[in-house]
């Protein structure tokens, strides 16, 4: 299977699943680890189920990319609004 098609499509799915975990009480500080674990599992299931090494590294890449995309988007949106930034500093996540 081609990573360019399936891997990129899995990034927002990973971000969404991690967000759902956080909504239901998962600690925010462990969300990058959860993202990596979900990326590895999804890679083994969807991207390359036959090759363990390739699926592991692709899954690691997917989890790290999903974490970076979420963090970058969040920091950009917070930086764009000073009021939102002041409110978010008081929140745990």
XYZ file of N, CA, C and O in Angstrom:
372
model
N 0.837 -1.180 0.000
C 0.000 0.000 0.000
C 0.879 1.239 0.000
O 1.970 1.236 0.536
N 0.339 2.286 -0.542
C 1.109 3.509 -0.698
C 0.917 4.413 0.515
O -0.204 4.771 0.861
N 2.019 4.765 1.153
C 1.974 5.615 2.337
C 1.409 6.988 2.015
O 0.711 7.580 2.822
N 1.693 7.501 0.829
C 1.240 8.845 0.478
C -0.277 8.963 0.545
O -0.800 10.011 0.883
N -0.986 7.906 0.239
C -2.439 7.964 0.264
C -2.972 7.653 1.662
O -3.722 8.424 2.245
N -2.586 6.521 2.212
C -3.154 6.085 3.480
C -2.548 6.811 4.682
O -3.244 7.110 5.629
N -1.260 7.072 4.651
C -0.616 7.714 5.786
C -1.114 9.115 6.035
O -1.433 9.487 7.167
N -1.220 9.903 4.982
C -1.685 11.278 5.145
C -3.134 11.301 5.607
O -3.519 12.133 6.423
N -3.950 10.394 5.115
C -5.357 10.356 5.510
C -5.528 9.943 6.967
O -6.540 10.268 7.588
N -4.563 9.221 7.516
C -4.678 8.771 8.901
C -4.327 9.860 9.916
O -4.711 9.754 11.083
N -3.624 10.899 9.516
C -3.217 11.939 10.465
C -4.411 12.614 11.151
O -4.437 12.688 12.386
N -5.408 13.108 10.431
C -6.540 13.718 11.141
C -7.338 12.697 11.963
O -7.926 13.059 12.983
N -7.332 11.449 11.530
C -8.024 10.405 12.302
C -7.328 10.220 13.650
O -7.987 10.131 14.698
N -6.006 10.182 13.640
C -5.241 10.033 14.886
C -5.486 11.232 15.800
O -5.720 11.076 17.003
N -5.459 12.430 15.231
C -5.709 13.639 16.026
C -7.098 13.582 16.647
O -7.284 13.902 17.826
N -8.085 13.166 15.878
C -9.452 13.076 16.390
C -9.602 12.056 17.494
O -10.280 12.305 18.499
N -8.965 10.902 17.342
C -9.051 9.865 18.380
C -8.388 10.341 19.672
O -8.926 10.155 20.764
N -7.234 10.976 19.550
C -6.555 11.498 20.748
C -7.416 12.566 21.420
O -7.523 12.615 22.647
N -8.048 13.412 20.619
C -8.920 14.441 21.195
C -10.092 13.805 21.942
O -10.472 14.277 23.022
N -10.670 12.755 21.383
C -11.757 12.064 22.081
C -11.295 11.486 23.413
O -12.024 11.555 24.410
N -10.097 10.927 23.431
C -9.556 10.418 24.697
C -9.434 11.549 25.713
O -9.760 11.365 26.895
N -8.965 12.719 25.275
C -8.814 13.845 26.201
C -10.163 14.350 26.694
O -10.290 14.747 27.854
N -11.177 14.330 25.842
C -12.520 14.754 26.249
C -13.058 13.848 27.352
O -13.719 14.304 28.282
N -12.736 12.563 27.271
C -13.230 11.616 28.260
C -12.305 11.457 29.461
O -12.431 10.510 30.223
N -11.337 12.367 29.626
C -10.563 12.395 30.854
C -9.135 11.879 30.769
O -8.466 11.762 31.800
N -8.646 11.547 29.603
C -7.257 11.091 29.471
C -6.321 12.260 29.774
O -6.550 13.373 29.311
N -5.267 12.046 30.570
C -4.358 13.147 30.916
C -3.673 13.741 29.679
O -3.145 13.011 28.838
N -3.699 15.047 29.585
C -3.143 15.742 28.418
C -1.645 15.520 28.256
O -1.145 15.497 27.135
N -0.944 15.348 29.331
C 0.505 15.201 29.225
C 0.910 13.890 28.563
O 2.027 13.758 28.075
N 0.001 12.921 28.534
C 0.301 11.640 27.876
C -0.255 11.558 26.458
O -0.154 10.516 25.816
N -0.848 12.631 25.963
C -1.444 12.586 24.631
C -0.421 12.351 23.511
O -0.744 11.655 22.547
N 0.826 12.872 23.573
C 1.791 12.512 22.524
C 2.119 11.022 22.495
O 2.247 10.428 21.421
N 2.209 10.398 23.655
C 2.482 8.962 23.711
C 1.294 8.191 23.144
O 1.471 7.246 22.370
N 0.090 8.606 23.496
C -1.108 7.975 22.955
C -1.152 8.124 21.434
O -1.498 7.184 20.711
N -0.782 9.282 20.937
C -0.759 9.527 19.499
C 0.211 8.582 18.785
O -0.108 8.033 17.728
N 1.366 8.372 19.368
C 2.354 7.463 18.776
C 1.843 6.022 18.801
O 1.960 5.296 17.814
N 1.249 5.608 19.911
C 0.725 4.244 20.016
C -0.394 4.021 18.994
O -0.420 3.000 18.295
N -1.299 4.969 18.875
C -2.381 4.851 17.897
C -1.814 4.831 16.481
O -2.276 4.066 15.627
N -0.802 5.656 16.221
C -0.164 5.663 14.903
C 0.451 4.322 14.558
O 0.308 3.824 13.437
N 1.121 3.702 15.509
C 1.743 2.395 15.268
C 0.681 1.326 15.033
O 0.792 0.517 14.110
N -0.366 1.339 15.839
C -1.436 0.348 15.669
C -2.122 0.526 14.319
O -2.332 -0.443 13.578
N -2.454 1.759 13.957
C -3.123 2.000 12.683
C -2.220 1.659 11.506
O -2.696 1.202 10.459
N -0.943 1.871 11.665
C -0.009 1.530 10.597
C 0.054 0.027 10.390
O 0.118 -0.451 9.256
N 0.036 -0.727 11.483
C 0.046 -2.186 11.371
C -1.242 -2.708 10.734
O -1.219 -3.720 10.040
N -2.336 -2.020 10.960
C -3.619 -2.481 10.434
C -3.832 -2.020 8.987
O -4.237 -2.811 8.140
N -3.539 -0.735 8.690
C -3.922 -0.173 7.402
C -2.781 0.002 6.404
O -2.979 -0.192 5.210
N -1.619 0.420 6.852
C -0.567 0.791 5.909
C 0.209 -0.417 5.415
O 0.306 -0.652 4.208
N 0.777 -1.204 6.323
C 1.583 -2.351 5.904
C 1.504 -3.459 6.951
O 2.403 -3.620 7.773
N 0.431 -4.245 6.928
C 0.271 -5.287 7.945
C 1.275 -6.431 7.836
O 1.507 -7.138 8.801
N 1.911 -6.593 6.696
C 2.821 -7.721 6.516
C 4.243 -7.482 6.982
O 4.966 -8.425 7.297
N 4.673 -6.248 7.043
C 6.063 -5.922 7.380
C 6.098 -5.170 8.703
O 5.768 -3.982 8.773
N 6.520 -5.858 9.770
C 6.494 -5.277 11.115
C 7.388 -4.040 11.222
O 6.987 -3.022 11.770
N 8.611 -4.129 10.699
C 9.545 -3.006 10.836
C 9.045 -1.762 10.116
O 9.068 -0.657 10.668
N 8.603 -1.943 8.898
C 8.107 -0.789 8.135
C 6.875 -0.199 8.801
O 6.759 1.020 8.930
N 5.961 -1.050 9.234
C 4.744 -0.565 9.883
C 5.066 0.162 11.181
O 4.436 1.178 11.499
N 6.055 -0.326 11.923
C 6.428 0.337 13.174
C 6.965 1.738 12.915
O 6.530 2.702 13.546
N 7.878 1.864 11.971
C 8.474 3.177 11.714
C 7.495 4.134 11.045
O 7.490 5.330 11.338
N 6.639 3.616 10.176
C 5.608 4.466 9.583
C 4.623 4.910 10.659
O 4.202 6.069 10.699
N 4.263 4.014 11.568
C 3.368 4.363 12.661
C 3.979 5.381 13.607
O 3.301 6.297 14.077
N 5.260 5.230 13.874
C 5.959 6.218 14.697
C 5.927 7.576 14.013
O 5.642 8.595 14.649
N 6.187 7.581 12.727
C 6.144 8.819 11.944
C 4.750 9.430 11.976
O 4.595 10.637 12.155
N 3.713 8.609 11.800
C 2.339 9.102 11.829
C 1.991 9.716 13.189
O 1.395 10.792 13.263
N 2.373 9.045 14.265
C 2.079 9.563 15.599
C 2.791 10.869 15.894
O 2.204 11.803 16.443
N 4.049 10.950 15.501
C 4.802 12.189 15.724
C 4.270 13.333 14.861
O 4.177 14.474 15.326
N 3.895 13.035 13.627
C 3.321 14.066 12.758
C 1.980 14.555 13.295
O 1.694 15.754 13.265
N 1.161 13.641 13.773
C -0.132 14.026 14.335
C 0.050 14.908 15.566
O -0.665 15.899 15.741
N 1.019 14.576 16.395
C 1.300 15.395 17.574
C 1.770 16.787 17.167
O 1.315 17.789 17.712
N 2.655 16.854 16.202
C 3.163 18.145 15.736
C 2.094 18.983 15.068
O 2.040 20.205 15.255
N 1.232 18.352 14.287
C 0.158 19.098 13.632
C -0.798 19.682 14.662
O -1.200 20.841 14.565
N -1.156 18.884 15.657
C -2.071 19.373 16.695
C -1.437 20.510 17.475
O -2.051 21.544 17.709
N -0.191 20.339 17.859
C 0.500 21.360 18.639
C 0.682 22.648 17.843
O 0.463 23.741 18.357
N 1.077 22.509 16.599
C 1.272 23.687 15.760
C -0.015 24.444 15.526
O -0.051 25.680 15.595
N -1.091 23.733 15.242
C -2.379 24.384 15.028
C -2.857 25.075 16.296
O -3.321 26.207 16.267
N -2.718 24.387 17.429
C -3.163 24.959 18.696
C -2.376 26.230 19.033
O -2.951 27.245 19.407
N -1.054 26.181 18.863
C -0.235 27.349 19.176
C -0.499 28.507 18.222
O -0.454 29.662 18.620
N -0.781 28.211 16.971
C -1.099 29.263 16.012
C -2.415 29.932 16.362
O -2.516 31.162 16.332
N -3.406 29.146 16.697
C -4.705 29.714 17.026
C -4.660 30.482 18.347
O -5.305 31.516 18.480
N -3.902 30.001 19.300
C -3.781 30.701 20.577
C -3.022 32.006 20.379
O -3.395 33.032 20.935
N -1.974 31.987 19.566
C -1.190 33.189 19.304
C -1.974 34.252 18.560
O -1.705 35.441 18.687
N -2.970 33.829 17.774
C -3.764 34.779 17.005
C -4.742 35.543 17.882
O -5.198 36.617 17.515
N -5.065 35.017 19.028
C -6.047 35.648 19.891
C -5.478 35.786 21.300
O -5.322 34.814 22.020
N -5.175 37.005 21.708
C -4.604 37.234 23.032
C -5.583 36.843 24.132
O -5.192 36.263 25.134
N -6.864 37.119 23.931
C -7.853 36.778 24.940
C -7.928 35.268 25.118
O -7.968 34.777 26.242
N -7.929 34.545 24.015
C -7.978 33.087 24.084
C -6.743 32.544 24.790
O -6.809 31.597 25.553
N -5.591 33.167 24.556
C -4.354 32.729 25.191
C -4.432 32.884 26.705
O -4.008 32.008 27.449
N -4.970 33.984 27.161
C -5.100 34.204 28.607
C -6.048 33.176 29.230
O -5.815 32.706 30.338
N -7.110 32.821 28.523
C -8.053 31.837 29.049
C -7.424 30.427 29.056
O -7.625 29.675 29.995
N -6.650 30.115 28.034
C -6.076 28.767 27.916
C -4.939 28.543 28.902
O -4.607 27.399 29.214
N -4.306 29.593 29.370
C -3.210 29.407 30.332
C -3.730 28.878 31.661
O -2.999 28.248 32.414
N -4.993 29.120 31.951
C -5.575 28.642 33.194
C -6.131 27.235 33.082
O -6.507 26.637 34.077
N -6.213 26.688 31.862
C -6.733 25.345 31.652
C -5.613 24.331 31.723
O -4.478 24.632 31.392
N -5.911 23.091 32.127
C -4.863 22.064 32.195
C -4.377 21.600 30.842
O -3.273 21.132 30.705
N -5.187 21.683 29.782
C -4.787 21.237 28.438
C -4.679 22.401 27.507
O -5.550 23.133 27.303
